[in-house]
Short mmCIF file of C-alpha atoms in Angstrom, two decimals:
data_model
loop_
_atom_site.label_atom_id
_atom_site.label_comp_id
_atom_site.label_asym_id
_atom_site.label_seq_id
_atom_site.Cartn_x
_atom_site.Cartn_y
_atom_site.Cartn_z
CA MET A 1 -12.02 125.78 -5.38
CA THR A 2 -10.24 122.67 -6.66
CA ASP A 3 -12.00 119.63 -8.14
CA THR A 4 -12.69 116.72 -5.81
CA LEU A 5 -10.01 114.06 -6.21
CA ILE A 6 -11.64 110.70 -6.90
CA PRO A 7 -9.61 107.53 -6.21
CA VAL A 8 -9.96 104.72 -8.76
CA GLY A 9 -8.58 101.19 -9.12
CA LEU A 10 -8.12 100.17 -12.77
CA ASP A 11 -7.15 96.62 -13.76
CA VAL A 12 -6.71 96.33 -17.54
CA GLY A 13 -6.64 92.63 -18.39
CA ASN A 14 -6.35 90.60 -21.58
CA SER A 15 -9.95 89.37 -21.24
CA TYR A 16 -11.68 92.09 -19.22
CA THR A 17 -10.93 95.55 -17.92
CA LYS A 18 -12.14 96.08 -14.34
CA LEU A 19 -12.67 99.28 -12.38
CA ALA A 20 -13.42 99.96 -8.71
CA LEU A 21 -14.52 103.20 -7.04
CA TRP A 22 -16.23 104.18 -3.81
CA GLY A 23 -20.03 104.32 -3.56
CA ARG A 24 -22.82 103.68 -1.06
CA ASP A 25 -25.35 100.93 -0.60
CA GLU A 26 -29.09 101.50 -0.14
CA SER A 27 -28.62 102.21 3.56
CA GLY A 28 -25.94 104.82 2.89
CA GLN A 29 -23.02 102.63 4.02
CA ARG A 30 -19.74 102.84 2.16
CA GLN A 31 -19.13 100.10 -0.37
CA ILE A 32 -17.02 99.51 -3.46
CA MET A 33 -18.72 99.78 -6.85
CA CYS A 34 -17.17 97.59 -9.54
CA TYR A 35 -17.50 97.65 -13.31
CA LYS A 36 -16.10 95.49 -16.06
CA LEU A 37 -15.66 95.88 -19.79
CA ALA A 38 -14.67 93.24 -22.34
CA SER A 39 -11.11 94.07 -23.44
CA HIS A 40 -12.06 94.15 -27.10
CA VAL A 41 -10.39 97.01 -28.96
CA ARG A 42 -9.66 97.18 -32.67
CA SER A 43 -7.70 99.45 -34.94
CA GLY A 44 -9.78 101.90 -36.94
CA GLY A 45 -12.57 104.37 -36.39
CA PRO A 46 -16.29 103.88 -35.77
CA ASN A 47 -18.41 101.83 -38.15
CA MET A 48 -20.53 103.77 -40.61
CA ARG A 49 -24.18 103.87 -39.52
CA MET A 50 -26.72 105.22 -41.95
CA GLY A 51 -28.48 108.31 -40.60
CA LEU A 52 -26.97 108.13 -37.12
CA PRO A 53 -25.14 111.31 -36.10
CA ALA A 54 -21.79 110.88 -34.34
CA ALA A 55 -23.18 112.46 -31.18
CA GLU A 56 -25.70 109.61 -30.86
CA SER A 57 -23.34 106.74 -31.62
CA GLN A 58 -22.76 104.20 -28.84
CA GLU A 59 -19.30 103.24 -30.08
CA TYR A 60 -16.23 104.41 -28.20
CA SER A 61 -13.62 105.53 -30.71
CA PHE A 62 -10.51 107.54 -30.00
CA LEU A 63 -7.94 109.36 -32.10
CA VAL A 64 -4.55 108.53 -30.57
CA ARG A 65 -1.47 110.70 -31.00
CA GLY A 66 -3.35 112.64 -33.66
CA LYS A 67 -2.86 109.95 -36.30
CA GLU A 68 -4.53 106.59 -35.54
CA TYR A 69 -8.04 105.58 -34.49
CA TYR A 70 -8.89 102.81 -32.03
CA THR A 71 -12.41 101.62 -31.23
CA VAL A 72 -13.63 99.76 -28.16
CA GLU A 73 -16.31 97.39 -29.41
CA LYS A 74 -17.59 94.38 -27.52
CA GLY A 75 -17.45 91.26 -29.67
CA CYS A 76 -15.44 92.77 -32.53
CA SER A 77 -13.95 89.97 -34.61
CA ASP A 78 -10.59 91.68 -35.17
CA SER A 79 -9.76 92.54 -31.56
CA ILE A 80 -6.13 93.42 -30.86
CA ASP A 81 -3.98 90.89 -29.00
CA LEU A 82 -3.08 93.06 -26.00
CA PHE A 83 -0.38 90.73 -24.70
CA SER A 84 1.60 90.86 -27.94
CA ARG A 85 1.36 94.66 -28.02
CA GLY A 86 3.02 94.97 -24.62
CA ALA A 87 2.17 96.47 -21.25
CA THR A 88 2.31 100.11 -22.37
CA SER A 89 0.52 100.00 -25.72
CA ASP A 90 -1.87 102.67 -26.96
CA ALA A 91 -4.62 100.01 -27.04
CA ILE A 92 -4.36 99.65 -23.24
CA ALA A 93 -4.57 103.43 -22.81
CA VAL A 94 -7.72 103.45 -24.95
CA LEU A 95 -9.34 100.62 -22.98
CA GLY A 96 -8.57 102.37 -19.71
CA HIS A 97 -10.10 105.66 -20.82
CA ALA A 98 -13.16 103.91 -22.27
CA MET A 99 -13.70 102.18 -18.92
CA LEU A 100 -13.38 105.47 -17.03
CA MET A 101 -15.90 107.13 -19.34
CA LEU A 102 -18.35 104.22 -19.10
CA ALA A 103 -18.24 104.44 -15.31
CA GLY A 104 -19.30 108.08 -15.48
CA LEU A 105 -15.90 109.57 -14.69
CA GLY A 106 -15.47 111.71 -17.79
CA GLY A 107 -14.23 115.17 -16.84
CA ARG A 108 -13.49 114.12 -13.24
CA SER A 109 -10.12 114.56 -11.51
CA LEU A 110 -8.79 111.11 -10.66
CA ALA A 111 -6.08 109.54 -8.55
CA LEU A 112 -5.67 106.28 -10.46
CA ALA A 113 -3.95 103.08 -9.38
CA THR A 114 -3.25 100.42 -12.00
CA ASN A 115 -1.09 97.31 -12.10
CA LEU A 116 1.40 95.06 -13.88
CA PRO A 117 2.04 91.30 -13.78
CA LEU A 118 4.12 90.23 -10.81
CA VAL A 119 7.22 88.50 -12.23
CA HIS A 120 7.38 87.61 -15.93
CA GLU A 121 10.30 85.90 -17.62
CA ARG A 122 10.15 88.40 -20.50
CA GLY A 123 10.58 91.29 -18.06
CA ILE A 124 7.16 92.81 -18.81
CA SER A 125 6.30 92.86 -15.14
CA TYR A 126 6.46 94.83 -11.89
CA PHE A 127 9.56 92.95 -10.72
CA LYS A 128 12.44 91.88 -12.95
CA LEU A 129 15.45 89.68 -12.34
CA ASN A 130 18.79 91.47 -12.01
CA GLN A 131 21.11 89.21 -13.98
CA GLN A 132 24.19 90.40 -12.04
CA THR A 133 22.88 89.93 -8.49
CA GLY A 134 20.35 87.17 -9.19
CA LEU A 135 17.79 89.13 -7.15
CA PHE A 136 14.41 90.56 -8.11
CA GLU A 137 14.08 94.32 -8.17
CA GLN A 138 11.41 96.81 -9.16
CA ASN A 139 11.14 97.45 -12.88
CA HIS A 140 11.11 101.23 -12.39
CA GLU A 141 11.09 102.27 -16.05
CA LEU A 142 8.15 100.02 -16.99
CA ILE A 143 6.24 100.94 -13.81
CA ALA A 144 6.52 104.63 -14.65
CA LYS A 145 5.44 104.06 -18.26
CA ARG A 146 2.42 101.99 -17.24
CA ALA A 147 1.28 104.58 -14.69
CA GLY A 148 1.83 107.43 -17.12
CA LEU A 149 -0.07 105.67 -19.89
CA PHE A 150 -3.39 107.16 -18.78
CA GLN A 151 -1.93 110.65 -18.36
CA GLN A 152 0.58 111.17 -21.14
CA VAL A 153 -0.75 109.47 -24.29
CA PRO A 154 -2.59 112.11 -26.38
CA ILE A 155 -6.13 110.75 -26.81
CA GLN A 156 -9.18 112.48 -28.26
CA PRO A 157 -12.70 110.94 -28.22
CA HIS A 158 -14.35 110.78 -31.63
CA ASN A 159 -17.79 111.41 -30.16
CA PRO A 160 -18.14 115.11 -29.18
CA ASN A 161 -20.40 114.07 -26.26
CA HIS A 162 -17.65 111.97 -24.71
CA GLN A 163 -15.21 113.56 -22.29
CA LEU A 164 -11.97 112.05 -21.05
CA ALA A 165 -11.28 111.69 -17.35
CA ASN A 166 -8.59 113.98 -15.99
CA VAL A 167 -6.03 111.62 -14.45
CA THR A 168 -4.05 114.01 -12.27
CA HIS A 169 -2.20 111.31 -10.31
CA ALA A 170 -1.33 107.76 -11.36
CA SER A 171 0.56 104.92 -9.69
CA CYS A 172 1.29 101.30 -10.60
CA PHE A 173 1.44 98.26 -8.32
CA ALA A 174 1.88 94.50 -8.69
CA GLU A 175 -0.97 92.14 -9.49
CA MET A 176 -1.69 89.64 -6.72
CA PHE A 177 -0.22 92.10 -4.19
CA SER A 178 -3.24 94.34 -4.74
CA ALA A 179 -5.53 91.32 -4.31
CA TYR A 180 -3.84 90.65 -0.96
CA VAL A 181 -4.40 94.27 0.11
CA ASN A 182 -8.09 93.92 -0.69
CA ALA A 183 -8.29 90.81 1.51
CA VAL A 184 -6.58 92.30 4.58
CA CYS A 185 -7.71 95.94 4.40
CA ASP A 186 -11.33 96.86 5.13
CA ASN A 187 -13.36 99.75 3.69
CA GLU A 188 -12.21 102.03 6.49
CA GLY A 189 -8.53 101.41 5.83
CA GLN A 190 -7.96 99.12 8.82
CA VAL A 191 -5.47 96.31 8.13
CA ASP A 192 -5.85 92.88 9.74
CA GLU A 193 -3.38 90.23 8.54
CA LYS A 194 -4.90 87.11 10.09
CA HIS A 195 -2.54 84.61 8.49
CA ASN A 196 1.23 84.24 8.54
CA ALA A 197 1.45 83.12 4.91
CA VAL A 198 -1.10 83.02 2.11
CA GLY A 199 -0.58 81.40 -1.26
CA TYR A 200 -2.11 83.05 -4.31
CA LEU A 201 -3.15 82.02 -7.79
CA ASP A 202 -4.29 85.07 -9.72
CA ILE A 203 -5.70 83.64 -12.95
CA GLY A 204 -6.29 86.24 -15.63
CA GLY A 205 -6.91 86.22 -19.36
CA GLY A 206 -3.37 85.64 -20.59
CA THR A 207 -1.33 84.97 -17.46
CA THR A 208 -1.48 83.44 -13.99
CA GLU A 209 0.40 84.92 -11.03
CA ILE A 210 1.69 82.41 -8.47
CA GLY A 211 3.28 83.27 -5.15
CA ILE A 212 3.19 83.51 -1.37
CA ILE A 213 2.62 86.71 0.59
CA LYS A 214 3.59 86.78 4.25
CA LYS A 215 2.67 89.17 7.05
CA HIS A 216 3.69 92.81 6.69
CA PHE A 217 3.08 92.56 2.91
CA GLN A 218 6.23 90.54 2.25
CA LEU A 219 6.40 88.61 -1.02
CA ASP A 220 8.36 85.35 -0.97
CA PRO A 221 10.54 85.77 -4.10
CA SER A 222 11.36 82.07 -4.30
CA THR A 223 7.72 81.27 -5.07
CA ALA A 224 6.80 84.23 -7.30
CA LYS A 225 6.21 83.61 -10.97
CA THR A 226 3.97 84.73 -13.82
CA ILE A 227 3.14 81.92 -16.24
CA PRO A 228 1.69 82.49 -19.73
CA LEU A 229 -1.50 80.54 -19.02
CA GLY A 230 -4.99 81.92 -18.47
CA VAL A 231 -8.57 81.95 -19.67
CA LEU A 232 -7.62 82.79 -23.26
CA ASN A 233 -5.60 79.58 -23.47
CA VAL A 234 -8.91 77.73 -23.23
CA ASN A 235 -9.74 79.35 -26.59
CA ASP A 236 -6.56 77.89 -28.11
CA GLU A 237 -7.28 74.41 -26.77
CA LEU A 238 -10.91 74.61 -27.87
CA TYR A 239 -9.84 75.69 -31.35
CA ARG A 240 -7.76 72.54 -31.78
CA LEU A 241 -10.64 70.37 -30.59
CA LEU A 242 -13.24 72.11 -32.75
CA VAL A 243 -11.33 72.06 -36.04
CA ARG A 244 -10.65 68.37 -35.57
CA GLN A 245 -14.39 67.70 -35.27
CA TYR A 246 -15.62 70.48 -37.60
CA PRO A 247 -12.77 70.96 -40.15
CA THR A 248 -14.84 73.10 -42.55
CA TYR A 249 -14.99 75.82 -39.86
CA VAL A 250 -11.21 76.20 -39.49
CA ASP A 251 -11.20 79.88 -40.54
CA TYR A 252 -14.32 80.76 -38.54
CA PHE A 253 -12.81 79.36 -35.33
CA ASP A 254 -9.31 80.82 -35.83
CA PRO A 255 -8.49 82.61 -32.52
CA LYS A 256 -6.03 84.96 -34.20
CA ARG A 257 -8.75 86.26 -36.52
CA HIS A 258 -11.96 85.81 -34.53
CA ARG A 259 -11.07 85.96 -30.84
CA SER A 260 -14.58 86.88 -29.71
CA VAL A 261 -16.13 83.88 -31.51
CA LEU A 262 -14.26 81.37 -29.38
CA SER A 263 -14.84 83.39 -26.20
CA ASP A 264 -18.58 83.26 -26.90
CA ILE A 265 -18.43 79.50 -27.48
CA VAL A 266 -16.59 79.00 -24.17
CA GLU A 267 -19.29 81.01 -22.41
CA THR A 268 -22.38 79.55 -24.14
CA LYS A 269 -20.94 76.10 -24.99
CA ARG A 270 -22.68 76.34 -28.38
CA PHE A 271 -22.12 77.61 -31.91
CA TRP A 272 -24.27 78.03 -35.01
CA ASN A 273 -23.79 75.51 -37.82
CA GLY A 274 -25.93 77.18 -40.47
CA ALA A 275 -29.44 77.28 -38.97
CA GLU A 276 -28.58 74.64 -36.38
CA GLN A 277 -27.21 75.38 -32.91
CA VAL A 278 -24.58 72.81 -31.98
CA ASP A 279 -23.88 71.86 -28.35
CA VAL A 280 -20.12 71.54 -27.77
CA SER A 281 -20.16 71.57 -23.96
CA ASP A 282 -18.07 68.38 -23.90
CA LEU A 283 -15.32 70.01 -25.96
CA VAL A 284 -15.38 73.15 -23.81
CA ALA A 285 -15.10 71.03 -20.67
CA GLU A 286 -12.12 69.17 -22.12
CA ALA A 287 -10.37 72.41 -23.11
CA VAL A 288 -10.92 73.91 -19.64
CA ALA A 289 -9.62 70.74 -17.96
CA ARG A 290 -6.44 70.70 -20.04
CA VAL A 291 -5.49 74.29 -19.22
CA ALA A 292 -6.47 73.89 -15.57
CA ARG A 293 -4.22 70.84 -15.29
CA ASP A 294 -1.25 72.83 -16.58
CA ILE A 295 -1.95 75.68 -14.14
CA VAL A 296 -2.26 73.31 -11.16
CA ASP A 297 0.96 71.49 -12.15
CA GLU A 298 2.92 74.75 -12.31
CA ALA A 299 1.41 76.04 -9.05
CA THR A 300 2.32 72.79 -7.31
CA LYS A 301 5.94 73.10 -8.47
CA ARG A 302 6.18 76.66 -7.12
CA LEU A 303 4.39 76.12 -3.81
CA LYS A 304 4.86 72.47 -2.78
CA HIS A 305 7.91 73.09 -0.59
CA ASN A 306 5.92 75.69 1.35
CA PHE A 307 2.61 73.86 1.80
CA GLY A 308 3.40 73.32 5.49
CA GLN A 309 3.58 77.05 6.26
CA LEU A 310 0.48 78.09 4.30
CA ASN A 311 -2.80 78.94 6.01
CA GLU A 312 -4.66 78.96 2.70
CA ILE A 313 -4.30 79.33 -1.04
CA LYS A 314 -6.57 81.99 -2.49
CA ILE A 315 -7.76 81.79 -6.08
CA VAL A 316 -8.52 85.19 -7.59
CA GLY A 317 -9.02 86.67 -11.05
CA GLY A 318 -11.66 85.90 -13.66
CA GLY A 319 -10.16 82.45 -14.18
CA ALA A 320 -11.34 81.43 -10.72
CA TYR A 321 -14.84 81.08 -12.21
CA VAL A 322 -13.71 79.17 -15.30
CA PHE A 323 -11.43 76.68 -13.54
CA LYS A 324 -13.13 76.38 -10.15
CA ASP A 325 -14.05 72.70 -10.60
CA HIS A 326 -10.42 71.75 -11.29
CA LEU A 327 -8.45 73.62 -8.59
CA GLU A 328 -9.29 71.48 -5.59
CA ALA A 329 -6.27 69.32 -6.38
CA LEU A 330 -4.28 72.01 -4.56
CA PRO A 331 -4.32 71.85 -0.73
CA TYR A 332 -5.68 74.68 1.43
CA VAL A 333 -7.63 76.17 -1.46
CA ASN A 334 -10.12 78.90 -0.55
CA GLN A 335 -12.59 79.09 -3.42
CA ASP A 336 -14.78 82.05 -2.51
CA THR A 337 -15.75 83.07 -6.03
CA SER A 338 -18.20 85.84 -5.12
CA GLN A 339 -16.17 88.77 -6.45
CA VAL A 340 -12.77 87.28 -7.27
CA GLU A 341 -12.41 88.96 -10.65
CA PHE A 342 -12.51 92.36 -8.94
CA GLU A 343 -9.98 91.57 -6.17
CA ASN A 344 -7.13 93.43 -7.87
CA ALA A 345 -9.21 96.46 -8.85
CA CYS A 346 -10.61 96.74 -5.30
CA GLY A 347 -7.15 96.37 -3.80
CA LEU A 348 -5.80 99.07 -6.11
CA LEU A 349 -8.60 101.38 -4.96
CA LYS A 350 -7.70 100.76 -1.30
CA ILE A 351 -3.98 101.27 -1.94
CA MET A 352 -4.62 104.62 -3.60
CA THR A 353 -7.12 105.68 -0.92
CA PHE A 354 -5.30 104.61 2.23
CA MET A 355 -1.65 103.82 1.45
CA SER A 356 -0.46 106.07 -1.38
CA ASP A 357 1.17 109.49 -1.32
CA GLN A 358 -2.20 110.89 -2.39
CA ALA A 359 -4.11 109.45 0.59
CA GLN A 360 -3.96 112.74 2.52
CA HIS A 361 -5.68 114.52 -0.38
CA ILE A 362 -8.58 112.04 -0.69
CA ASN A 363 -11.91 112.46 1.08
CA ILE A 364 -14.00 109.38 0.35
CA ASP A 365 -17.38 110.95 1.19
CA GLN A 366 -16.68 113.94 -1.04
CA ALA A 367 -15.55 111.60 -3.82
CA ILE A 368 -18.76 109.57 -3.56
CA ASP A 369 -20.88 112.73 -3.63
CA ALA A 370 -19.00 114.01 -6.67
CA VAL A 371 -19.72 110.84 -8.64
CA PHE A 372 -23.09 109.64 -7.36
CA GLY A 373 -24.60 112.87 -6.02
CA PRO A 374 -25.79 115.30 -8.69
CA VAL A 375 -24.43 113.14 -11.51
CA THR A 376 -26.09 109.91 -12.70
CA THR A 377 -23.51 107.32 -13.61
CA ASP A 378 -24.03 106.34 -17.24
CA VAL A 379 -22.95 102.74 -17.74
CA THR A 380 -24.01 101.19 -21.04
CA ASP A 381 -24.48 97.51 -21.69
CA VAL A 382 -20.80 97.35 -22.61
CA ALA A 383 -19.90 97.72 -18.95
CA GLU A 384 -21.38 95.33 -16.43
CA PRO A 385 -21.77 96.83 -12.92
CA ALA A 386 -21.36 94.84 -9.73
CA THR A 387 -20.54 95.50 -6.09
CA ALA A 388 -17.83 94.21 -3.81
#
């Protein structure tokens, strides 16, 4: 008897890593279960804890390629800059496997769908520009490396109680395209493309995808672009504002050294000045507005000649929450922010389940029973569960 093949959508982002898999609601109806994990991973092994055996540690450390340790640790001050490491770095492989383990998928056989940015000028994307023809084409080598990242990189958990997922099949698709699939494909695999053309802004941690998708899953290449602006750019803007007002804290606020500090300030709008908690909500608001203005300006340039054919512009990705008060300058904006940060992960799950070459081998009910039947999903406070 072979193991049940469990489809999974995995979206490893610069700010958060998101995962989607099939589950059931309280009435037994099929639904998508979503989880997210802060994309904080540092070089090095677990911290030393007096008297705490390794088997009881809550840290998620991995030995990679038999020579280097990485540790997933929410809020670590020396978190790796994933964007600078590239789309196929060992740090991304570690984050992906940590997310799979935290969602209770250790030891399970998985059919995994992941993604890449749409079109990036540095070529680190799903599509790349052919300099000879002037046309976009699939970036086959990078796509294969990204998909194989969760299968081929030798990784060993430090904790003997932790077990890696067995990724038997892996595929890679384009960001924004997977969000579109989630919008037009229901939980039974039925596709209903209501609109002729939909504009998209997929705002992530380090990038924003801009483009138009037409019926029959056709991307308009003249509008497609990935720009290096996202939620993490708010940290950079906030840093400049903070050090101007609080110059003695220049090292403490430095985003290159203490990424999580600024992320926490953006979220809470406060920081500790000795024993005093300082409200900097005005500075956070200014930083958010500056980045949002740049995103809207770029989106307008890419889409303005097509406004007449658009039925709506959908805002997806975690940045939809952060910038929601500043995106109404664009026409036809649909700001349903209920589960926008999981749109890509959910779309990836549906692609793998209903549209991939593995679809014929996937039984959703059996997959749900395998995960949520006799096994209790163990999600620590590092992963934050939600439903879509």
